CSV table of C-alpha atoms in Angstrom, one decimal:
chain,number,residue,atom,x,y,z
A,1,MET,CA,-8.7,24.1,4.6
A,2,SER,CA,-6.4,21.9,6.7
A,3,LEU,CA,-6.3,18.1,6.6
A,4,PRO,CA,-7.7,16.6,9.8
A,5,SER,CA,-5.9,13.6,11.4
A,6,PRO,CA,-7.2,10.3,10.1
A,7,SER,CA,-9.9,8.7,12.2
A,8,PRO,CA,-12.3,5.8,11.8
A,9,THR,CA,-15.3,8.2,11.8
A,10,THR,CA,-14.1,10.5,9.0
A,11,ASP,CA,-13.7,10.1,5.3
A,12,VAL,CA,-11.9,12.2,2.7
A,13,ILE,CA,-13.8,12.7,-0.5
A,14,VAL,CA,-11.7,12.5,-3.7
A,15,THR,CA,-13.4,13.4,-7.1
A,16,GLY,CA,-11.9,12.3,-10.4
A,17,ALA,CA,-10.0,9.4,-8.8
A,18,SER,CA,-10.1,7.2,-11.9
A,19,SER,CA,-6.9,8.7,-13.2
A,20,GLY,CA,-4.2,11.3,-12.9
A,21,ILE,CA,-4.2,13.6,-9.9
A,22,GLY,CA,-7.3,12.1,-8.4
A,23,THR,CA,-5.7,8.6,-8.3
A,24,GLU,CA,-2.5,10.0,-6.8
A,25,LEU,CA,-4.5,12.0,-4.2
A,26,ALA,CA,-6.4,8.8,-3.2
A,27,ARG,CA,-3.1,6.8,-2.9
A,28,GLY,CA,-1.4,9.6,-0.9
A,29,LEU,CA,-4.3,10.1,1.5
A,30,ALA,CA,-4.7,6.3,2.0
A,31,ARG,CA,-1.0,6.0,2.7
A,32,ARG,CA,-1.5,8.5,5.6
A,33,GLY,CA,-4.4,6.4,7.0
A,34,HIS,CA,-7.4,8.3,5.7
A,35,ASN,CA,-10.6,6.4,4.8
A,36,LEU,CA,-11.8,7.5,1.4
A,37,VAL,CA,-15.0,8.1,-0.6
A,38,LEU,CA,-14.0,8.1,-4.3
A,39,VAL,CA,-16.4,10.0,-6.5
A,40,VAL,CA,-16.0,9.0,-10.1
A,41,ARG,CA,-17.9,8.9,-13.4
A,42,ARG,CA,-16.3,5.6,-14.5
A,43,LYS,CA,-16.9,3.1,-11.7
A,44,ASP,CA,-15.4,0.2,-13.5
A,45,ARG,CA,-11.9,1.8,-13.5
A,46,LEU,CA,-12.1,2.7,-9.9
A,47,ASP,CA,-12.9,-0.7,-8.4
A,48,ALA,CA,-9.3,-1.9,-9.0
A,49,LEU,CA,-7.9,1.2,-7.4
A,50,ALA,CA,-10.3,0.9,-4.4
A,51,GLU,CA,-9.3,-2.8,-3.9
A,52,SER,CA,-5.6,-1.9,-4.2
A,53,VAL,CA,-5.8,0.9,-1.7
A,54,ARG,CA,-7.7,-1.3,0.8
A,55,ALA,CA,-5.2,-4.1,0.5
A,56,ASP,CA,-2.1,-1.8,0.6
A,57,HIS,CA,-3.1,0.6,3.4
A,58,GLY,CA,-6.0,-1.1,5.3
A,59,VAL,CA,-8.4,1.8,5.0
A,60,ALA,CA,-12.1,1.8,4.2
A,61,VAL,CA,-12.9,2.9,0.6
A,62,THR,CA,-16.3,3.6,-0.7
A,63,VAL,CA,-16.8,4.1,-4.5
A,64,ARG,CA,-19.6,6.6,-5.3
A,65,PRO,CA,-20.5,6.8,-9.0
A,66,CYS,CA,-21.4,10.4,-10.0
A,67,ASP,CA,-21.1,12.3,-13.2
A,68,LEU,CA,-20.3,15.8,-12.0
A,69,GLY,CA,-21.2,17.1,-15.4
A,70,ASP,CA,-24.8,16.1,-14.8
A,71,ALA,CA,-26.9,18.5,-12.7
A,72,ALA,CA,-29.1,15.7,-11.3
A,73,ASP,CA,-26.1,13.6,-10.3
A,74,ARG,CA,-24.4,16.6,-8.6
A,75,ALA,CA,-27.6,17.5,-6.7
A,76,ALA,CA,-28.0,13.9,-5.5
A,77,LEU,CA,-24.3,13.9,-4.3
A,78,ILE,CA,-24.7,17.3,-2.6
A,79,GLU,CA,-27.8,16.1,-0.8
A,80,GLU,CA,-26.1,12.9,0.3
A,81,LEU,CA,-23.2,14.8,1.7
A,82,ARG,CA,-25.1,17.8,3.1
A,83,ASP,CA,-24.8,17.1,6.8
A,84,THR,CA,-21.5,15.3,6.8
A,85,GLY,CA,-19.3,18.3,7.5
A,86,VAL,CA,-17.6,18.2,4.0
A,87,SER,CA,-16.2,21.5,2.8
A,88,CYS,CA,-15.2,22.4,-0.7
A,89,THR,CA,-11.7,22.3,-2.0
A,90,ALA,CA,-10.8,23.5,-5.5
A,91,LEU,CA,-7.9,21.8,-7.2
A,92,CYS,CA,-6.4,23.8,-10.0
A,93,PRO,CA,-3.2,22.0,-10.8
A,94,GLY,CA,-2.3,23.8,-14.0
A,95,PRO,CA,-0.2,22.0,-16.6
A,96,VAL,CA,-0.1,18.4,-15.5
A,97,PRO,CA,0.4,15.6,-18.0
A,98,THR,CA,-2.6,13.4,-17.3
A,99,GLU,CA,-5.1,11.3,-19.3
A,100,TRP,CA,-7.5,14.2,-19.2
A,101,ALA,CA,-4.9,16.6,-20.6
A,102,SER,CA,-4.1,14.1,-23.4
A,103,VAL,CA,-7.8,13.6,-24.3
A,104,ALA,CA,-8.4,17.4,-24.2
A,105,GLY,CA,-5.4,18.1,-26.4
A,106,ALA,CA,-3.9,20.2,-23.6
A,107,GLN,CA,-0.5,18.6,-23.8
A,108,SER,CA,0.2,20.3,-27.1
A,109,TRP,CA,0.4,23.7,-25.4
A,110,MET,CA,2.0,22.7,-22.1
A,111,LEU,CA,5.4,24.1,-21.5
A,112,GLY,CA,7.7,21.2,-20.8
A,113,SER,CA,9.8,23.1,-18.2
A,114,VAL,CA,6.6,24.0,-16.3
A,115,THR,CA,4.8,20.7,-16.1
A,116,VAL,CA,4.7,18.8,-12.9
A,117,SER,CA,3.7,15.1,-12.5
A,118,ALA,CA,0.4,14.1,-11.1
A,119,GLU,CA,2.2,12.3,-8.2
A,120,GLN,CA,4.1,15.5,-7.2
A,121,VAL,CA,0.9,17.6,-7.4
A,122,ALA,CA,-0.9,15.2,-5.2
A,123,GLU,CA,1.9,14.8,-2.7
A,124,ASP,CA,2.5,18.6,-2.4
A,125,GLY,CA,-1.2,19.2,-2.2
A,126,ILE,CA,-1.7,16.7,0.7
A,127,THR,CA,1.4,18.0,2.5
A,128,GLY,CA,0.1,21.6,2.1
A,129,MET,CA,-3.3,20.6,3.5
A,130,ALA,CA,-1.8,18.9,6.4
A,131,GLN,CA,0.2,22.1,7.1
A,132,GLY,CA,-3.0,24.2,6.9
A,133,LYS,CA,-2.0,26.0,3.7
A,134,ARG,CA,-4.8,27.5,1.7
A,135,SER,CA,-2.8,27.3,-1.6
A,136,VAL,CA,-0.1,25.1,-2.9
A,137,VAL,CA,1.9,25.5,-6.2
A,138,PRO,CA,4.0,22.3,-6.8
A,139,GLY,CA,7.4,22.5,-8.5
A,140,VAL,CA,10.1,25.2,-8.6
A,141,VAL,CA,9.4,26.5,-12.1
A,142,PRO,CA,5.6,26.7,-11.6
A,143,LYS,CA,6.2,28.6,-8.3
A,144,ALA,CA,8.5,31.1,-10.2
A,145,VAL,CA,6.0,31.5,-13.0
A,146,ALA,CA,3.1,32.0,-10.5
A,147,THR,CA,5.1,34.6,-8.6
A,148,ALA,CA,6.3,36.4,-11.8
A,149,GLY,CA,2.7,36.5,-13.0
A,150,ARG,CA,1.9,38.7,-10.0
A,151,PHE,CA,4.6,41.3,-10.6
A,152,VAL,CA,5.5,41.2,-14.3
A,153,PRO,CA,3.1,42.8,-16.8
A,154,ARG,CA,1.4,40.3,-19.1
A,155,THR,CA,2.6,42.1,-22.1
A,156,MET,CA,6.2,41.1,-21.1
A,157,LEU,CA,5.4,37.7,-19.6
A,158,LEU,CA,3.5,36.1,-22.5
A,159,PRO,CA,6.2,36.8,-25.2
A,160,GLY,CA,8.8,35.4,-22.8
A,161,ILE,CA,6.9,32.2,-22.3
A,162,THR,CA,6.4,31.9,-26.1
A,163,LEU,CA,10.1,32.4,-26.7
A,164,SER,CA,11.1,29.8,-24.1
A,165,GLU,CA,8.7,27.3,-25.7
A,166,ARG,CA,10.2,27.9,-29.1
A,167,PHE,CA,13.7,27.2,-27.8
A,168,ARG,CA,12.5,24.1,-26.0
A,169,ARG,CA,10.9,22.6,-29.1
A,170,GLY,CA,14.0,23.6,-31.2
């Protein structure tokens, strides 16, 4: 999916914009002049971001509360967006130190040398979309790990990752 040029008649939808990668995607897209529809479960946290983005970048921002974990909320959002030309993008950022990762306890197993900031994930993702790329892996080490994962047998790769993590932690 490529990122279209900004226009007054198009919006970019960002889910999970209340923190982490979603927040950085919203800021990066607004910086490039895109109007936004921010879909979020916690509307109170998003109002400040929406106001900041409007003031800083002069774009239109709509906040759409929706709990994507709730089937009825998802169905209502899908129906609302059905004929708008929206397509689906899956963001699978991997090990990124965000609020979600902290709450989920995921930071305890993240390899320090492999993590990439939410800002870098968002910036690389937006740049990749603008270039028409179907997939983007931010950061040098994650790219190497992703490439190695294709060619190195898992029986060799996993012990190597475990060993590097032991050295990192001391």
